[in-house]
PDB file of C-alpha atoms in Angstrom:
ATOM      1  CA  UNK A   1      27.995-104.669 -52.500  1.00 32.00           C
ATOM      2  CA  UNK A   2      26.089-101.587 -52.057  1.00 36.00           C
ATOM      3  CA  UNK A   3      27.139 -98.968 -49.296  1.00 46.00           C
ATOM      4  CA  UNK A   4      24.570 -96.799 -46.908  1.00 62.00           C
ATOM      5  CA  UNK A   5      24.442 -93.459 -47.762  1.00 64.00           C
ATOM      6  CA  UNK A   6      26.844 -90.857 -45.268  1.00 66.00           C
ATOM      7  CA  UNK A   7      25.390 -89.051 -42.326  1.00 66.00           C
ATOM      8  CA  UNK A   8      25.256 -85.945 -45.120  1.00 67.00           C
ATOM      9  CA  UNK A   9      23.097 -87.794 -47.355  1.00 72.00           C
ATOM     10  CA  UNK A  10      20.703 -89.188 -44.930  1.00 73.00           C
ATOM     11  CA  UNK A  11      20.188 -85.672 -43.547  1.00 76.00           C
ATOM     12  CA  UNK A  12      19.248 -83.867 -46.853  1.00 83.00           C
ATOM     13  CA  UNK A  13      17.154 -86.942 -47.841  1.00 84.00           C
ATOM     14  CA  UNK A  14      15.202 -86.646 -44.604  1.00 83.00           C
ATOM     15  CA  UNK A  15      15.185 -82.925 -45.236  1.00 89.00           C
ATOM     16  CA  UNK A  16      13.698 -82.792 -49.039  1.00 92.00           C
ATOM     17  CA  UNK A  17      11.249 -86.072 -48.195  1.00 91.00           C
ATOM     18  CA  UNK A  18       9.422 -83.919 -45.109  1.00 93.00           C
ATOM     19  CA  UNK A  19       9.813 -80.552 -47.110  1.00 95.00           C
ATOM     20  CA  UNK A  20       7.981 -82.182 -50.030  1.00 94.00           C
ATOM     21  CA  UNK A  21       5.730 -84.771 -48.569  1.00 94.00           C
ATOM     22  CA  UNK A  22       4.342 -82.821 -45.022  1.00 95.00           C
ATOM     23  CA  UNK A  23       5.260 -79.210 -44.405  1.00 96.00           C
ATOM     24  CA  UNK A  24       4.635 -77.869 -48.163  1.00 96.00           C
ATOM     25  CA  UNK A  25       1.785 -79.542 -48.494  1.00 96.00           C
ATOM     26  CA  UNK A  26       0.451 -78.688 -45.165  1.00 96.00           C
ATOM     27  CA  UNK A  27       1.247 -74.670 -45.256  1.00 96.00           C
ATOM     28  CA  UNK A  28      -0.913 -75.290 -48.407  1.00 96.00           C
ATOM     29  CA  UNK A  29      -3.597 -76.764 -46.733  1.00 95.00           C
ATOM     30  CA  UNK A  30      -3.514 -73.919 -44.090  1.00 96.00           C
ATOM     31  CA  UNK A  31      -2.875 -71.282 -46.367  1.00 95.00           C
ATOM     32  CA  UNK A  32      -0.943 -69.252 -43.825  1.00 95.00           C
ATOM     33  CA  UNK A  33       2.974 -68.921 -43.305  1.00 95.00           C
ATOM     34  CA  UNK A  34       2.604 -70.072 -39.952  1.00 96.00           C
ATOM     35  CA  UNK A  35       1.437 -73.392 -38.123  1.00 96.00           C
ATOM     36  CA  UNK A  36       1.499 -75.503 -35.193  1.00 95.00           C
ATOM     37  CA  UNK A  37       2.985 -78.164 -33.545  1.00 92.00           C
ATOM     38  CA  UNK A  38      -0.019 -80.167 -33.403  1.00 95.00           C
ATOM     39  CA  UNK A  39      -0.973 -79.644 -37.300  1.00 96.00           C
ATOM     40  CA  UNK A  40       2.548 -81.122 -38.109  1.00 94.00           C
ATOM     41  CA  UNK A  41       1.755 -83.808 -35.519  1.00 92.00           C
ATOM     42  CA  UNK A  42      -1.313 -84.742 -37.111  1.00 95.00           C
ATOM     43  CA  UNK A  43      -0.150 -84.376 -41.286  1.00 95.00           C
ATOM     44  CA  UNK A  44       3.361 -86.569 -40.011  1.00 93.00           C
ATOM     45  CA  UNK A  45       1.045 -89.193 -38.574  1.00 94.00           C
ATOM     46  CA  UNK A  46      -1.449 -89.371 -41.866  1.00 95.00           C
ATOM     47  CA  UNK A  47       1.576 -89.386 -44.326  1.00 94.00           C
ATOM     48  CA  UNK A  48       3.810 -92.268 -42.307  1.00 92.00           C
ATOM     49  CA  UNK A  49       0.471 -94.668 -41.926  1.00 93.00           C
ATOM     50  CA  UNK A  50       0.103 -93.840 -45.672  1.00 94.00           C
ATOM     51  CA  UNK A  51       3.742 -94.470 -47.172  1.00 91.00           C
ATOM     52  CA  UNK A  52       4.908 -97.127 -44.323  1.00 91.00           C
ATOM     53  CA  UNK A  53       7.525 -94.599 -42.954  1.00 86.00           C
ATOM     54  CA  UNK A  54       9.044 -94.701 -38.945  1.00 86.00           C
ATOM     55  CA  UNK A  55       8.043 -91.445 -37.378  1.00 86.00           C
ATOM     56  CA  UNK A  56      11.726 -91.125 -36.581  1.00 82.00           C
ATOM     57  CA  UNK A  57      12.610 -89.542 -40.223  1.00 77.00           C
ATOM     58  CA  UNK A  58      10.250 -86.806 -40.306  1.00 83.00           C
ATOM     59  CA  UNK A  59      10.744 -85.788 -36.517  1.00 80.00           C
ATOM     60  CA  UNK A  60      14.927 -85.356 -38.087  1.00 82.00           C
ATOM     61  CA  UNK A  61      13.799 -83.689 -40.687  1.00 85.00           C
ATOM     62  CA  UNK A  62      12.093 -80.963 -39.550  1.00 87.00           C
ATOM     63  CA  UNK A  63      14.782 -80.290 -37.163  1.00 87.00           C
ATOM     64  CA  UNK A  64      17.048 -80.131 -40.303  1.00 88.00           C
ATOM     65  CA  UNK A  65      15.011 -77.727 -41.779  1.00 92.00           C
ATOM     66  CA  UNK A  66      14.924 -75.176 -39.073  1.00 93.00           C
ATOM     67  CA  UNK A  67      18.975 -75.414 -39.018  1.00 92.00           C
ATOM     68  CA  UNK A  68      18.880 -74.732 -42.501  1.00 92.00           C
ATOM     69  CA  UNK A  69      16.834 -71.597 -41.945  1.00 94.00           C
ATOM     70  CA  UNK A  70      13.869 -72.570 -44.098  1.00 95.00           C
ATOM     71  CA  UNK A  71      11.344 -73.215 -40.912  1.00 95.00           C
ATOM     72  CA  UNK A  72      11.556 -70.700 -37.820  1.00 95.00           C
ATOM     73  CA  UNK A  73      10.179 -71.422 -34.842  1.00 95.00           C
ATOM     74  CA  UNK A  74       8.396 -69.372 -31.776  1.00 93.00           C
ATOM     75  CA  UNK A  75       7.265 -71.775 -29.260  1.00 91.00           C
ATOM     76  CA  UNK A  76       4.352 -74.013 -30.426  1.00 89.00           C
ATOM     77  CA  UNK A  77       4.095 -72.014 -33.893  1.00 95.00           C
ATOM     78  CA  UNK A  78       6.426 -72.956 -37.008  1.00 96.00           C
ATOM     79  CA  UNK A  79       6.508 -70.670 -39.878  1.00 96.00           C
ATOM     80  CA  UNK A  80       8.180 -70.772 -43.065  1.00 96.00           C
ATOM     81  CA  UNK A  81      10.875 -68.554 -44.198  1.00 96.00           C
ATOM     82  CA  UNK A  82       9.371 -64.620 -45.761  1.00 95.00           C
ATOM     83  CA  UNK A  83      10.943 -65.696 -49.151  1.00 95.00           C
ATOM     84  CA  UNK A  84       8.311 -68.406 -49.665  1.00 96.00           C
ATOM     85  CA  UNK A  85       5.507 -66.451 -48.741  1.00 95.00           C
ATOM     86  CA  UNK A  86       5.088 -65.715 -52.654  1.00 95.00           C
ATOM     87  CA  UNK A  87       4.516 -69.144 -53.829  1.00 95.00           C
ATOM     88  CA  UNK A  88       2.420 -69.936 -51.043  1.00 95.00           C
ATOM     89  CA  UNK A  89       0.263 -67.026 -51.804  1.00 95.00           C
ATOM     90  CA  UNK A  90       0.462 -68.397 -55.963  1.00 95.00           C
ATOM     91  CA  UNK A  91       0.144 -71.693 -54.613  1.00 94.00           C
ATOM     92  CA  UNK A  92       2.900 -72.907 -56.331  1.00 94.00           C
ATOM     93  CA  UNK A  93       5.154 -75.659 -56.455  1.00 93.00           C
ATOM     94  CA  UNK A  94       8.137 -75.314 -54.434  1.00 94.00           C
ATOM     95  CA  UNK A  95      10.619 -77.393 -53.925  1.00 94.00           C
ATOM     96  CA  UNK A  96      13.328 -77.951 -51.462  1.00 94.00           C
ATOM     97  CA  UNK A  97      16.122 -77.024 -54.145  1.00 94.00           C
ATOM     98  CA  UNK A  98      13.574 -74.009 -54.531  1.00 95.00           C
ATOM     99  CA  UNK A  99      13.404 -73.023 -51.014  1.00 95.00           C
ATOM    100  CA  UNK A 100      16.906 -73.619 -49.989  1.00 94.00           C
ATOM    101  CA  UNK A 101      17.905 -71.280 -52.889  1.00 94.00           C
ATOM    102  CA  UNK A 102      15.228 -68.788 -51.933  1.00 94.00           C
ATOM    103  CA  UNK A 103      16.472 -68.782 -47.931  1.00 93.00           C
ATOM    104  CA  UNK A 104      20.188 -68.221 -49.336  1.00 91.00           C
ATOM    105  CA  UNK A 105      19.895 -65.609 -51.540  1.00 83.00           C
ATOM    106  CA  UNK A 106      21.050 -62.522 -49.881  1.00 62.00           C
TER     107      UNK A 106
END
């Protein structure tokens, strides 16, 4: 019989899915460290219609993600962690092993 994965597991799934899937992607598409609530709004919506996902996982997720330091937030405006700026300027791959690792190094 197979078990559901721990509260733990859940979290950094929901973390690396909307780290990979919407807010990479999107600070791509923007091309700025920065953006707002209502781009997120509108790349969550596109990506759940496309992959059959509840909008519950990526709202989590991106709470997750500011806990863990990798998103900041200022009102209305998110914006990724200074240590990331460098791939988004290369627009590299990055990811969320990448950018945890990045946000911890001292």
């Amino acid at each position: 019989m197979l078990s559901e994965k721990g509260k733990h597991a859940s979290a950094t799934q929901n973390r690396r899915w909307v780290w990979s899937e919407i807010i990479w992607p999107l600070v791509l598409e923007v091309n700025d460290v920065s953006f707002t609530l209502k781009q997120f709004q509108n790349k969550r919506q596109k990506i759940c219609q496309e992959q059959n996902v509840s909008i519950n996982v990526p709202s989590r997720g991106l709470v997750s993600l500011m806990q863990k330091g990798i998103l900041l937030k200022e009102g209305e405006i998110y914006s990724i962690h200074y240590r990331l700026i460098p791939y988004m300027r290369l627009k590299a791959k990055c990811d969320y092993s990448t950018a945890i690792h990045e946000v911890r190094i001292k």
